[in-house]
Structures are given as C-alpha cells and as structure tokens.
Coordinates of C-alpha atoms and ligand atoms in Angstrom, one line a residue:
M1 CA -1.2 -21.0 -10.8
T2 CA 1.3 -23.9 -10.8
T3 CA 2.8 -25.2 -7.5
S4 CA 6.5 -24.6 -7.4
P5 CA 9.0 -26.8 -5.5
I6 CA 10.9 -23.7 -4.2
P7 CA 8.8 -21.6 -1.8
W8 CA 7.5 -18.2 -2.7
S9 CA 4.8 -16.1 -1.1
L10 CA 2.9 -12.9 -1.7
V11 CA 0.7 -10.8 0.6
I12 CA -1.3 -7.8 -0.5
H13 CA -3.5 -5.2 1.0
G14 CA -6.0 -2.7 -0.3
G15 CA -6.4 -0.5 2.8
A16 CA -7.7 -0.7 6.3
G17 CA -10.7 1.2 7.6
A18 CA -13.9 1.4 9.6
I19 CA -16.2 -0.2 7.0
E20 CA -18.4 -3.0 8.2
R21 CA -19.9 -5.7 6.0
S22 CA -23.4 -4.2 6.5
Q23 CA -22.1 -0.9 5.0
T24 CA -20.6 -2.4 1.9
R25 CA -22.6 -2.7 -1.4
P26 CA -22.5 -6.2 -2.9
E27 CA -21.0 -4.9 -6.1
T28 CA -18.2 -3.2 -4.1
D29 CA -17.6 -6.3 -2.1
S30 CA -17.3 -8.4 -5.3
G31 CA -15.3 -5.8 -7.2
V32 CA -12.8 -5.5 -4.4
R33 CA -12.4 -9.3 -4.2
A34 CA -12.0 -9.6 -7.9
A35 CA -9.3 -6.9 -8.0
L36 CA -7.4 -8.5 -5.1
N37 CA -7.5 -11.8 -6.9
A38 CA -6.2 -10.1 -10.1
A39 CA -3.3 -8.6 -8.1
L40 CA -2.5 -12.0 -6.6
D41 CA -2.5 -13.5 -10.0
A42 CA -0.2 -10.8 -11.4
G43 CA 2.3 -11.1 -8.6
G44 CA 1.9 -14.9 -8.2
T45 CA 2.5 -15.6 -11.9
I46 CA 5.9 -13.8 -11.7
L47 CA 6.9 -15.6 -8.5
S48 CA 5.9 -19.1 -9.6
A49 CA 7.9 -18.6 -12.8
G50 CA 11.0 -17.8 -10.7
G51 CA 10.8 -14.0 -11.1
A52 CA 11.9 -11.4 -8.6
S53 CA 10.0 -10.3 -5.6
L54 CA 10.6 -6.7 -6.7
D55 CA 8.8 -7.4 -10.0
A56 CA 6.0 -9.2 -8.2
V57 CA 5.2 -6.4 -5.7
E58 CA 5.3 -3.8 -8.5
A59 CA 3.0 -5.9 -10.7
A60 CA 0.5 -6.5 -7.9
V61 CA 0.4 -2.8 -6.9
R62 CA 0.0 -1.7 -10.5
V63 CA -3.2 -3.8 -10.8
L64 CA -4.7 -2.2 -7.7
E65 CA -3.6 1.4 -8.8
D66 CA -5.5 0.9 -12.0
D67 CA -8.6 -0.3 -10.2
P68 CA -10.9 2.5 -9.0
H69 CA -12.0 0.7 -5.9
F70 CA -8.7 1.6 -4.2
N71 CA -7.2 4.8 -3.0
A72 CA -4.2 4.6 -5.2
G73 CA -3.6 5.7 -8.8
R74 CA -7.1 5.7 -10.3
G75 CA -9.7 6.3 -7.5
S76 CA -7.3 8.2 -5.2
A77 CA -8.7 10.4 -2.4
F78 CA -9.1 14.1 -3.2
T79 CA -7.1 16.9 -1.6
F80 CA -8.9 19.8 0.1
E81 CA -8.4 21.8 -3.2
G82 CA -10.0 19.0 -5.2
N83 CA -6.9 17.4 -6.8
N84 CA -5.3 14.0 -6.6
E85 CA -1.8 13.9 -5.3
L86 CA -0.2 10.4 -5.2
D87 CA 2.5 8.8 -3.0
A88 CA 4.3 5.5 -3.5
A89 CA 7.4 3.6 -2.5
I90 CA 9.2 0.4 -3.3
M91 CA 12.1 -1.4 -1.6
D92 CA 14.4 -4.3 -2.4
G93 CA 15.3 -6.4 0.6
A94 CA 18.4 -8.0 -1.1
T95 CA 20.2 -4.7 -1.6
L96 CA 18.3 -2.2 0.6
R97 CA 17.8 -0.1 -2.5
A98 CA 14.6 2.0 -2.3
G99 CA 12.7 4.6 -4.3
S100 CA 9.7 6.7 -3.5
V101 CA 7.6 9.6 -4.8
A102 CA 5.3 12.1 -3.0
G103 CA 2.6 14.4 -4.3
V104 CA 2.7 13.3 -7.9
T105 CA -0.2 14.2 -10.2
A106 CA 0.5 12.9 -13.7
T107 CA 2.0 9.4 -13.5
R108 CA -0.4 6.6 -14.2
N109 CA 1.4 4.1 -11.9
P110 CA 3.3 5.8 -9.1
V111 CA 4.8 2.6 -7.9
T112 CA 6.6 2.3 -11.3
L113 CA 7.8 5.8 -10.9
A114 CA 9.1 4.9 -7.4
R115 CA 11.0 2.0 -9.0
A116 CA 12.4 4.3 -11.6
V117 CA 13.6 6.7 -8.9
M118 CA 15.3 3.7 -7.2
E119 CA 17.0 2.4 -10.4
Q120 CA 17.5 5.4 -12.5
S121 CA 18.4 8.2 -10.1
A122 CA 20.9 8.8 -7.4
H123 CA 18.0 9.6 -5.0
V124 CA 15.5 7.8 -2.8
L125 CA 12.6 10.3 -2.6
L126 CA 11.4 12.8 -5.2
G127 CA 8.5 15.1 -4.6
R128 CA 5.7 16.9 -6.6
E129 CA 6.5 18.8 -9.8
G130 CA 10.1 17.4 -9.8
A131 CA 9.0 13.9 -9.5
D132 CA 6.4 14.4 -12.4
A133 CA 9.2 15.9 -14.5
F134 CA 11.5 12.9 -13.8
S135 CA 8.6 10.6 -14.8
R136 CA 8.1 12.4 -18.2
E137 CA 11.8 12.5 -18.8
H138 CA 12.0 8.7 -18.2
G139 CA 9.1 8.0 -20.6
L140 CA 6.7 6.6 -18.0
D141 CA 3.0 6.3 -18.8
Q142 CA 1.2 9.6 -18.1
A143 CA -2.4 10.2 -17.2
D144 CA -4.5 13.3 -17.0
A145 CA -6.5 14.4 -14.0
E146 CA -9.7 12.8 -15.2
W147 CA -8.1 9.4 -15.1
F148 CA -7.5 9.5 -11.4
A149 CA -10.7 11.2 -10.3
T150 CA -13.8 9.1 -9.5
P151 CA -17.3 10.3 -8.5
E152 CA -17.2 8.4 -5.2
R153 CA -14.0 10.0 -4.1
R154 CA -15.4 13.4 -5.1
R155 CA -18.5 12.6 -3.0
Q156 CA -16.3 11.8 0.0
L157 CA -14.5 15.1 -0.3
D158 CA -17.8 17.0 -0.6
E159 CA -19.1 15.2 2.5
L160 CA -15.9 16.2 4.4
L161 CA -16.1 19.8 3.3
S162 CA -19.8 20.0 4.3
N163 CA -18.7 18.8 7.8
G164 CA -16.5 21.9 8.0
G165 CA -13.4 20.3 6.5
K166 CA -12.8 18.2 9.6
F167 CA -10.0 15.8 8.9
D168 CA -11.4 12.3 9.1
V169 CA -8.9 9.4 8.9
D170 CA -11.6 6.9 8.1
M171 CA -12.4 8.7 4.8
K172 CA -9.4 7.3 2.9
Y173 CA -10.0 3.6 2.7
G174 CA -8.0 1.8 0.1
T175 CA -4.3 2.4 0.1
V176 CA -2.6 -0.5 -1.5
G177 CA 0.5 -2.5 -0.9
A178 CA 2.4 -5.8 -1.5
V179 CA 5.2 -7.8 0.1
A180 CA 6.7 -10.9 -1.4
V181 CA 9.5 -13.5 -1.1
D182 CA 10.8 -15.0 -4.3
Q183 CA 12.3 -18.4 -5.1
A184 CA 15.8 -17.0 -4.6
G185 CA 14.8 -16.1 -1.1
H186 CA 14.7 -12.3 -1.5
I187 CA 12.0 -10.1 -0.2
A188 CA 10.5 -6.8 -1.4
A189 CA 7.8 -4.3 -0.4
A190 CA 5.7 -1.7 -2.2
T191 CA 3.0 0.7 -1.2
S192 CA 0.9 3.2 -3.1
T193 CA -1.8 5.7 -2.0
G194 CA -3.7 8.9 -2.7
G195 CA -3.3 9.7 1.0
V196 CA -6.2 11.0 3.0
T197 CA -9.3 12.9 1.8
G198 CA -9.1 16.6 2.3
K199 CA -5.3 16.7 2.9
R200 CA -3.8 20.2 2.5
W201 CA -0.6 22.1 2.5
G202 CA 1.4 19.4 0.7
R203 CA 0.7 16.8 3.4
I204 CA 2.7 13.6 2.9
G205 CA 1.8 10.4 4.8
D206 CA 3.7 7.3 5.8
S207 CA 3.4 5.4 2.5
P208 CA 6.4 7.0 0.6
L209 CA 8.6 7.3 3.7
I210 CA 11.1 4.4 3.8
G211 CA 10.9 2.9 7.3
A212 CA 7.4 4.4 8.1
G213 CA 5.0 2.9 5.6
T214 CA 7.3 0.7 3.6
Y215 CA 10.4 -1.3 4.3
A216 CA 12.2 -4.5 3.2
D217 CA 15.4 -6.1 4.4
D218 CA 16.3 -9.8 3.7
R219 CA 17.8 -10.0 7.3
G220 CA 14.4 -9.0 8.8
A221 CA 11.1 -8.5 7.1
A222 CA 9.2 -6.8 4.2
V223 CA 6.4 -4.6 5.4
S224 CA 3.7 -2.4 3.8
C225 CA 1.4 -0.3 6.0
T226 CA -2.0 1.3 5.7
G227 CA -3.8 3.6 8.1
A228 CA -3.6 7.0 9.8
G229 CA -0.2 7.9 8.4
E230 CA 0.8 10.4 11.0
F231 CA 0.9 7.6 13.6
F232 CA 2.8 5.2 11.4
I233 CA 5.4 7.9 10.8
R234 CA 5.8 8.6 14.6
E235 CA 6.2 4.8 15.3
S236 CA 8.5 4.1 12.3
V237 CA 6.2 1.1 11.9
A238 CA 7.7 -0.7 8.9
F239 CA 11.3 -0.4 10.1
Q240 CA 10.3 -1.3 13.7
I241 CA 8.6 -4.5 12.6
N242 CA 11.6 -5.4 10.5
A243 CA 13.9 -4.6 13.4
R244 CA 12.0 -6.7 15.9
V245 CA 12.2 -9.7 13.5
R246 CA 15.9 -9.1 12.8
F247 CA 17.3 -8.2 16.2
L248 CA 14.8 -9.9 18.7
G249 CA 14.0 -12.9 16.5
E250 CA 10.3 -12.3 17.0
S251 CA 7.8 -14.1 14.7
L252 CA 6.2 -12.0 12.1
R253 CA 2.9 -12.2 13.9
V254 CA 4.3 -11.1 17.3
A255 CA 6.3 -8.2 15.7
A256 CA 3.3 -7.0 13.7
D257 CA 0.8 -7.3 16.5
T258 CA 3.2 -5.6 19.0
V259 CA 3.9 -2.6 16.8
M260 CA 0.2 -2.2 15.8
A261 CA -0.6 -2.2 19.5
E262 CA 1.8 0.7 19.9
V263 CA 0.1 2.6 17.0
K264 CA -3.3 2.0 18.7
A265 CA -2.0 3.2 22.1
L266 CA -1.0 6.5 20.4
G267 CA -4.5 6.8 19.0
G268 CA -3.8 5.6 15.5
T269 CA -5.7 3.0 13.4
G270 CA -4.6 0.8 10.5
G271 CA -2.9 -2.4 9.5
V272 CA 0.2 -4.0 8.1
I273 CA 1.2 -7.0 5.9
V274 CA 4.5 -8.7 6.5
T275 CA 6.7 -11.5 4.9
A276 CA 10.2 -12.8 5.4
T277 CA 12.8 -14.9 3.5
D278 CA 11.5 -18.1 5.1
G279 CA 8.2 -17.6 3.3
G280 CA 6.3 -16.7 6.4
M281 CA 3.3 -14.4 6.0
A282 CA 1.3 -12.3 8.5
W283 CA -1.1 -9.4 8.7
S284 CA -2.3 -7.4 11.6
F285 CA -4.9 -4.6 11.8
T286 CA -6.8 -2.6 14.4
T287 CA -9.8 -1.7 12.2
A288 CA -13.1 -3.4 11.4
S289 CA -11.7 -4.5 8.1
M290 CA -8.6 -4.6 5.9
Y291 CA -8.8 -5.5 2.3
R292 CA -6.2 -8.2 2.0
G293 CA -5.0 -11.4 0.3
C294 CA -2.2 -13.9 0.1
A295 CA -0.9 -16.6 -2.2
A296 CA 2.0 -19.0 -1.8
S297 CA 3.8 -21.9 -3.6
D298 CA 2.2 -24.4 -1.2
G299 CA -1.3 -23.6 -2.6
N300 CA -2.3 -21.4 0.3
R301 CA -4.4 -18.6 -1.1
K302 CA -6.9 -16.3 0.5
V303 CA -8.8 -13.0 -0.1
A304 CA -10.6 -11.4 2.8
L305 CA -12.2 -8.0 3.6
Y306 CA -13.6 -8.1 7.1
E307 CA -12.1 -9.0 10.5
D308 CA -14.1 -12.1 11.0
E309 CA -12.7 -13.7 7.8
G310 CA -9.4 -14.4 9.7
Ligands
LIG1 N1 -1.4 5.6 5.2 C1 -2.0 6.5 4.2 C2 -1.6 7.9 4.5 O1 -1.6 8.3 5.6 C3 -3.4 6.3 4.1 C4 -4.0 4.9 4.2 O2 -3.3 4.0 4.3 O3 -5.2 4.8 4.2 O4 -1.4 8.6 3.5

C-alpha cells in the first residue's frame, strides 16, 4: 500500500468472543489473520487511491462476508430451525444516509444489499422476504443456502440443541464490521452478521439497527459493534459513542471504553471499533479476544486476535 500525503484510516473487526489462544487451532488463527489482512488491503487500496470511506467499508466487509471463518455471509450462525438469516447495515457520515437489512437468506453480500437500500430505496431498513425480493429486483448477486452453511456452524448449532437449546451468546463469534475516514475527511461504518446461534422467532440483533450496532456522523464518530446484541440495543451503543465524541468532546478511546463499561454493567459482552474525521482510531472490548485490524496512511497497520496483542 502506498503512503498518502492526505490522512486516511480504516479499522475492521471480525467479532468478539470468549475464545482464548489455547482454544484456537493454528489453521484457524492463520486463516483469520489472512482474511483480516485481505479486508484491510481491499479497503486500504480504495482509501489510498482517494476513494470514499463508504466504498472502503463496503469492500472490507464483503471480503469478510465471503470468508467462512466469520459469522457473516458465508459461515453465518444457524438459526434454531437450521437456516441462515443475515443482518447488515451501512452508514455514510457525510450525509447521515443509512441502509440496512434484517433476516435475509439469499443475498451473497448483505452489506451491498444494505447499501442498495440506502441508495436505491426511500427506506432505511428492509426485512426478510421483502429485502430478498428487493435484492433480486435490483440485480444483486444471489446465493443458495449451501453457500452460507458451513459444517462448523452446523456443529455449533447441534451442540447448542443438545444442551437443551439454551441461548449461548458466546456461540456466535465472528460478526464483521469496518469504519473508515477517507482523504476528503468523511467517515463511514458498516456491519454484517449471521446473528447468534439458535436464534428464533425472527430475532434481530443490534447490527442492522442504526444507532445500536452501526452509526456514522462526520460531526462525531463512525462505530461498528459486535457482541451480545440485546445489550447493545438497550445501550444504543453506536449512537452513544458518537454522541459522547460529538457533544462531550471525549476522545474515541474514552467514549468507547465508557460505553463498553455500561454494556458490561448490564451483563453484556462484546466490542466496538471507532474512527473520526481527524483519522483517530480506537477499539474497545470486554471479551478475551476480538478479531481486529487497522491500517492508515501513516503506515500504521496491525492485525490482532487476542487481548494481549494490544
Ligand atoms: N451483535 C450480533 C448480534 O447480536 C452478534 C455478534 O456480534 O456476535 O446479532
């Protein structure tokens, strides 16, 4: 990646969870790091060429949606009934335009469908069969159920069902997201997920809810969340971090740590990535690990999985 005179930055995540280094197979560790690097390359190439943060976050998330290591697109968590129902959102900090989808089953890249909702409909959030119909009508890439389903996610559902179907928030590792600031000084955020293993009754998490799991405002911050969605919804985590930066003038780190402490106090777990128009970057998480990475025009670049990696 070439170093650009005008600052840009990109932060990505691939989910937060309870997984320790000792529980991770070496091939999983290296596969996740390779995918995070590929996502940073996809977004970073756009940003270093002067492209828009909106394009960069979409491109980074698409890479992770297509990679089966993550709980988004291919490799999504299974519902109680054994299906994959996908949620995604995208938001443009320059205009406050936003688009999202919930419970879609046939669109290969839900983040691109969220963007189509933002740019080609009069709405912000479309759900289930209607969102899939919108996707077909707008010519987006479709995928069949086999594309999304992986043996490991099926095994996780089987394990949950053999435990009496108890809802386990730690069995959903791998939601993905990206936040970026481009050379024009505009920020954007995107998030994509399969939700939580064993979800039922059309359960929707925080990821596609603007202000809960995803938010971007040039006057504040761009935020993408991962974790136990019900707690992130109750805390309006993404909007709250943005608001703390915008109205209180808090640093990204203080705002992120403060709101994650609130999530923890409610009993929730997870993490966030944050950026702002000055190019600042931060992440904060309450779990043993969060798959994450960052890249910036000053050459700063990092990929990390576990807490002790900084
Ligand atoms: N926040 C997502 C949800 O609740 C899951 C996750 O990030 O792991 O649907």
